[in-house]
Amino acid sequence: MSTTRQHPPGDLGREPDEAASTAPDPVDRQWRTLSLAQASGIVPMARDFARQALHDWGWLPASSADRRAAAEDVLLVVSELVTNACLHAEGPEELRIGHTPKALRVEVVDRGAGQPAPRTPHRAGRPGGHGMFIVQRLCIDWGVLRSEDAPGKTVWAELAAPA
């Protein structure tokens, strides 16, 4: 299982302050971007895109159970964030995946005004509503960036790179 930061129940992720939202991207981060606007079969397309990026960056094929679990965590987070944008935010516009030697960042840009949040209290036996709970459990951090000049937001999540 991957190493993750445990968020307290009801944690809505970090809404970055001005300094954090304008902090420069790490110089060594490599990005991949996929346009999802007007696409069909969005969730499988996003997973395939993420799987190819993980392959290109050496996360796949996995050489150990820990590396395999880390790659599966990334694919699950991609699925959950893209599905949430489909269900709650008028659909995703773009998927971005950025990689450094220490972490991987997933960003989903959508047109929605809502605030993603884990369902509280979490009820494991009930169907639906588990997407952001899964994201907060698998990721070292996550949050929302809002654009001042356009509708919508970017929901992001960061996962630790496998050891």
Tab-separated table of C-alpha atoms in Angstrom:
chain	number	residue	atom	x	y	z
A	1	MET	CA	0.000	0.000	0.000
A	2	SER	CA	1.222	3.504	-0.699
A	3	THR	CA	2.329	5.959	1.950
A	4	THR	CA	-0.249	8.696	2.408
A	5	ARG	CA	-1.027	11.631	4.668
A	6	GLN	CA	-4.199	10.977	6.619
A	7	HIS	CA	-6.628	13.905	6.522
A	8	PRO	CA	-8.997	14.457	9.426
A	9	PRO	CA	-12.671	13.610	8.784
A	10	GLY	CA	-14.410	16.400	6.924
A	11	ASP	CA	-11.156	17.826	5.538
A	12	LEU	CA	-11.942	19.540	2.238
A	13	GLY	CA	-8.390	19.718	1.012
A	14	ARG	CA	-6.216	22.763	0.974
A	15	GLU	CA	-7.485	26.022	-0.493
A	16	PRO	CA	-4.065	27.575	-1.182
A	17	ASP	CA	-3.168	31.037	-0.026
A	18	GLU	CA	-1.847	33.607	-2.489
A	19	ALA	CA	1.791	32.579	-2.032
A	20	ALA	CA	1.082	28.874	-2.539
A	21	SER	CA	-1.085	29.388	-5.624
A	22	THR	CA	1.587	31.470	-7.348
A	23	ALA	CA	4.568	29.349	-6.310
A	24	PRO	CA	6.610	28.283	-9.315
A	25	ASP	CA	6.353	24.739	-10.564
A	26	PRO	CA	9.383	22.601	-9.668
A	27	VAL	CA	11.967	22.983	-12.435
A	28	ASP	CA	12.271	19.226	-12.861
A	29	ARG	CA	8.512	18.559	-13.209
A	30	GLN	CA	7.529	17.028	-16.543
A	31	TRP	CA	3.928	17.610	-17.659
A	32	ARG	CA	1.508	15.724	-19.883
A	33	THR	CA	-1.802	17.320	-20.891
A	34	LEU	CA	-4.937	15.746	-22.377
A	35	SER	CA	-7.895	17.765	-23.639
A	36	LEU	CA	-11.174	16.214	-22.520
A	37	ALA	CA	-13.588	18.833	-23.847
A	38	GLN	CA	-16.224	17.334	-26.145
A	39	ALA	CA	-14.697	13.851	-25.802
A	40	SER	CA	-16.611	10.633	-25.229
A	41	GLY	CA	-15.427	7.735	-23.077
A	42	ILE	CA	-13.640	10.281	-20.919
A	43	VAL	CA	-12.772	8.150	-17.877
A	44	PRO	CA	-11.190	5.235	-19.810
A	45	MET	CA	-9.402	7.751	-22.060
A	46	ALA	CA	-8.000	9.548	-19.002
A	47	ARG	CA	-6.837	6.268	-17.433
A	48	ASP	CA	-5.152	5.182	-20.680
A	49	PHE	CA	-3.429	8.567	-20.920
A	50	ALA	CA	-2.226	8.310	-17.303
A	51	ARG	CA	-1.096	4.706	-17.812
A	52	GLN	CA	1.000	5.748	-20.823
A	53	ALA	CA	2.574	8.618	-18.853
A	54	LEU	CA	3.421	6.224	-15.999
A	55	HIS	CA	4.984	3.851	-18.507
A	56	ASP	CA	7.029	6.640	-20.106
A	57	TRP	CA	8.220	7.842	-16.683
A	58	GLY	CA	9.266	4.352	-15.541
A	59	TRP	CA	6.505	3.697	-12.993
A	60	LEU	CA	5.243	0.869	-15.214
A	61	PRO	CA	5.880	-1.947	-15.658
A	62	ALA	CA	6.282	-2.094	-11.909
A	63	SER	CA	9.258	-3.969	-10.516
A	64	SER	CA	7.760	-4.504	-7.049
A	65	ALA	CA	4.439	-4.714	-5.257
A	66	ASP	CA	4.953	-1.215	-3.787
A	67	ARG	CA	5.622	0.280	-7.223
A	68	ARG	CA	2.594	-1.529	-8.665
A	69	ALA	CA	0.418	-0.212	-5.814
A	70	ALA	CA	1.704	3.351	-6.388
A	71	ALA	CA	0.829	3.162	-10.090
A	72	GLU	CA	-2.630	1.755	-9.333
A	73	ASP	CA	-3.179	4.573	-6.816
A	74	VAL	CA	-2.442	7.125	-9.548
A	75	LEU	CA	-4.867	5.478	-11.968
A	76	LEU	CA	-7.586	5.360	-9.306
A	77	VAL	CA	-7.105	9.036	-8.399
A	78	VAL	CA	-7.283	9.995	-12.092
A	79	SER	CA	-10.519	8.003	-12.425
A	80	GLU	CA	-12.067	9.567	-9.336
A	81	LEU	CA	-11.183	13.171	-10.196
A	82	VAL	CA	-12.351	12.841	-13.808
A	83	THR	CA	-15.561	11.048	-12.752
A	84	ASN	CA	-16.314	13.778	-10.195
A	85	ALA	CA	-15.901	16.428	-12.898
A	86	CYS	CA	-18.296	14.447	-15.129
A	87	LEU	CA	-20.918	14.035	-12.392
A	88	HIS	CA	-20.689	17.325	-10.512
A	89	ALA	CA	-18.926	19.964	-12.606
A	90	GLU	CA	-20.356	20.087	-16.136
A	91	GLY	CA	-17.582	17.780	-17.345
A	92	PRO	CA	-13.793	18.005	-17.357
A	93	GLU	CA	-11.974	20.274	-19.780
A	94	GLU	CA	-8.431	19.007	-19.328
A	95	LEU	CA	-6.331	16.441	-17.472
A	96	ARG	CA	-2.767	17.327	-16.540
A	97	ILE	CA	-0.246	14.968	-15.004
A	98	GLY	CA	3.060	16.287	-13.713
A	99	HIS	CA	5.931	14.196	-12.460
A	100	THR	CA	9.066	14.865	-10.405
A	101	PRO	CA	11.388	12.247	-8.912
A	102	LYS	CA	9.541	12.620	-5.565
A	103	ALA	CA	5.876	13.114	-6.491
A	104	LEU	CA	3.216	12.975	-9.151
A	105	ARG	CA	0.551	15.677	-9.481
A	106	VAL	CA	-2.839	15.100	-11.119
A	107	GLU	CA	-4.932	18.119	-12.119
A	108	VAL	CA	-8.439	18.114	-13.585
A	109	VAL	CA	-9.749	21.392	-14.980
A	110	ASP	CA	-13.544	21.748	-15.098
A	111	ARG	CA	-16.250	24.402	-15.527
A	112	GLY	CA	-18.065	23.698	-12.265
A	113	ALA	CA	-18.572	26.144	-9.438
A	114	GLY	CA	-18.977	23.548	-6.676
A	115	GLN	CA	-16.452	22.580	-4.037
A	116	PRO	CA	-15.407	18.915	-4.024
A	117	ALA	CA	-15.553	17.379	-0.571
A	118	PRO	CA	-15.375	13.913	0.966
A	119	ARG	CA	-18.785	12.747	2.135
A	120	THR	CA	-18.918	13.050	5.910
A	121	PRO	CA	-19.570	10.880	7.714
A	122	HIS	CA	-18.099	8.311	5.371
A	123	ARG	CA	-20.254	5.194	5.158
A	124	ALA	CA	-18.290	2.428	3.488
A	125	GLY	CA	-21.314	0.218	2.848
A	126	ARG	CA	-23.339	2.804	0.916
A	127	PRO	CA	-22.957	3.148	-2.853
A	128	GLY	CA	-21.605	6.360	-4.349
A	129	GLY	CA	-20.021	9.381	-2.764
A	130	HIS	CA	-16.609	7.826	-2.149
A	131	GLY	CA	-14.549	9.670	-4.784
A	132	MET	CA	-13.023	12.450	-2.702
A	133	PHE	CA	-12.742	10.176	0.334
A	134	ILE	CA	-10.577	7.877	-1.821
A	135	VAL	CA	-8.534	10.824	-3.101
A	136	GLN	CA	-7.841	12.148	0.411
A	137	ARG	CA	-6.781	8.662	1.594
A	138	LEU	CA	-4.425	7.945	-1.314
A	139	CYS	CA	-2.807	11.352	-1.728
A	140	ILE	CA	-0.235	13.243	0.276
A	141	ASP	CA	-2.227	16.424	-0.416
A	142	TRP	CA	-5.053	17.753	-2.584
A	143	GLY	CA	-6.942	20.977	-3.114
A	144	VAL	CA	-8.733	23.359	-5.449
A	145	LEU	CA	-7.424	26.286	-7.473
A	146	ARG	CA	-9.964	28.775	-8.760
A	147	SER	CA	-9.459	31.128	-11.655
A	148	GLU	CA	-10.412	34.739	-10.951
A	149	ASP	CA	-11.124	35.549	-14.595
A	150	ALA	CA	-13.044	32.460	-15.730
A	151	PRO	CA	-15.658	30.055	-14.383
A	152	GLY	CA	-14.538	26.692	-13.110
A	153	LYS	CA	-11.621	25.356	-11.141
A	154	THR	CA	-8.690	22.984	-11.098
A	155	VAL	CA	-8.903	20.095	-8.644
A	156	TRP	CA	-5.433	18.754	-7.939
A	157	ALA	CA	-3.947	15.869	-6.005
A	158	GLU	CA	-0.363	14.832	-5.286
A	159	LEU	CA	0.887	11.308	-4.717
A	160	ALA	CA	4.312	10.249	-3.504
A	161	ALA	CA	6.578	8.586	-6.036
A	162	PRO	CA	7.372	4.953	-5.288
A	163	ALA	CA	10.626	4.313	-3.428
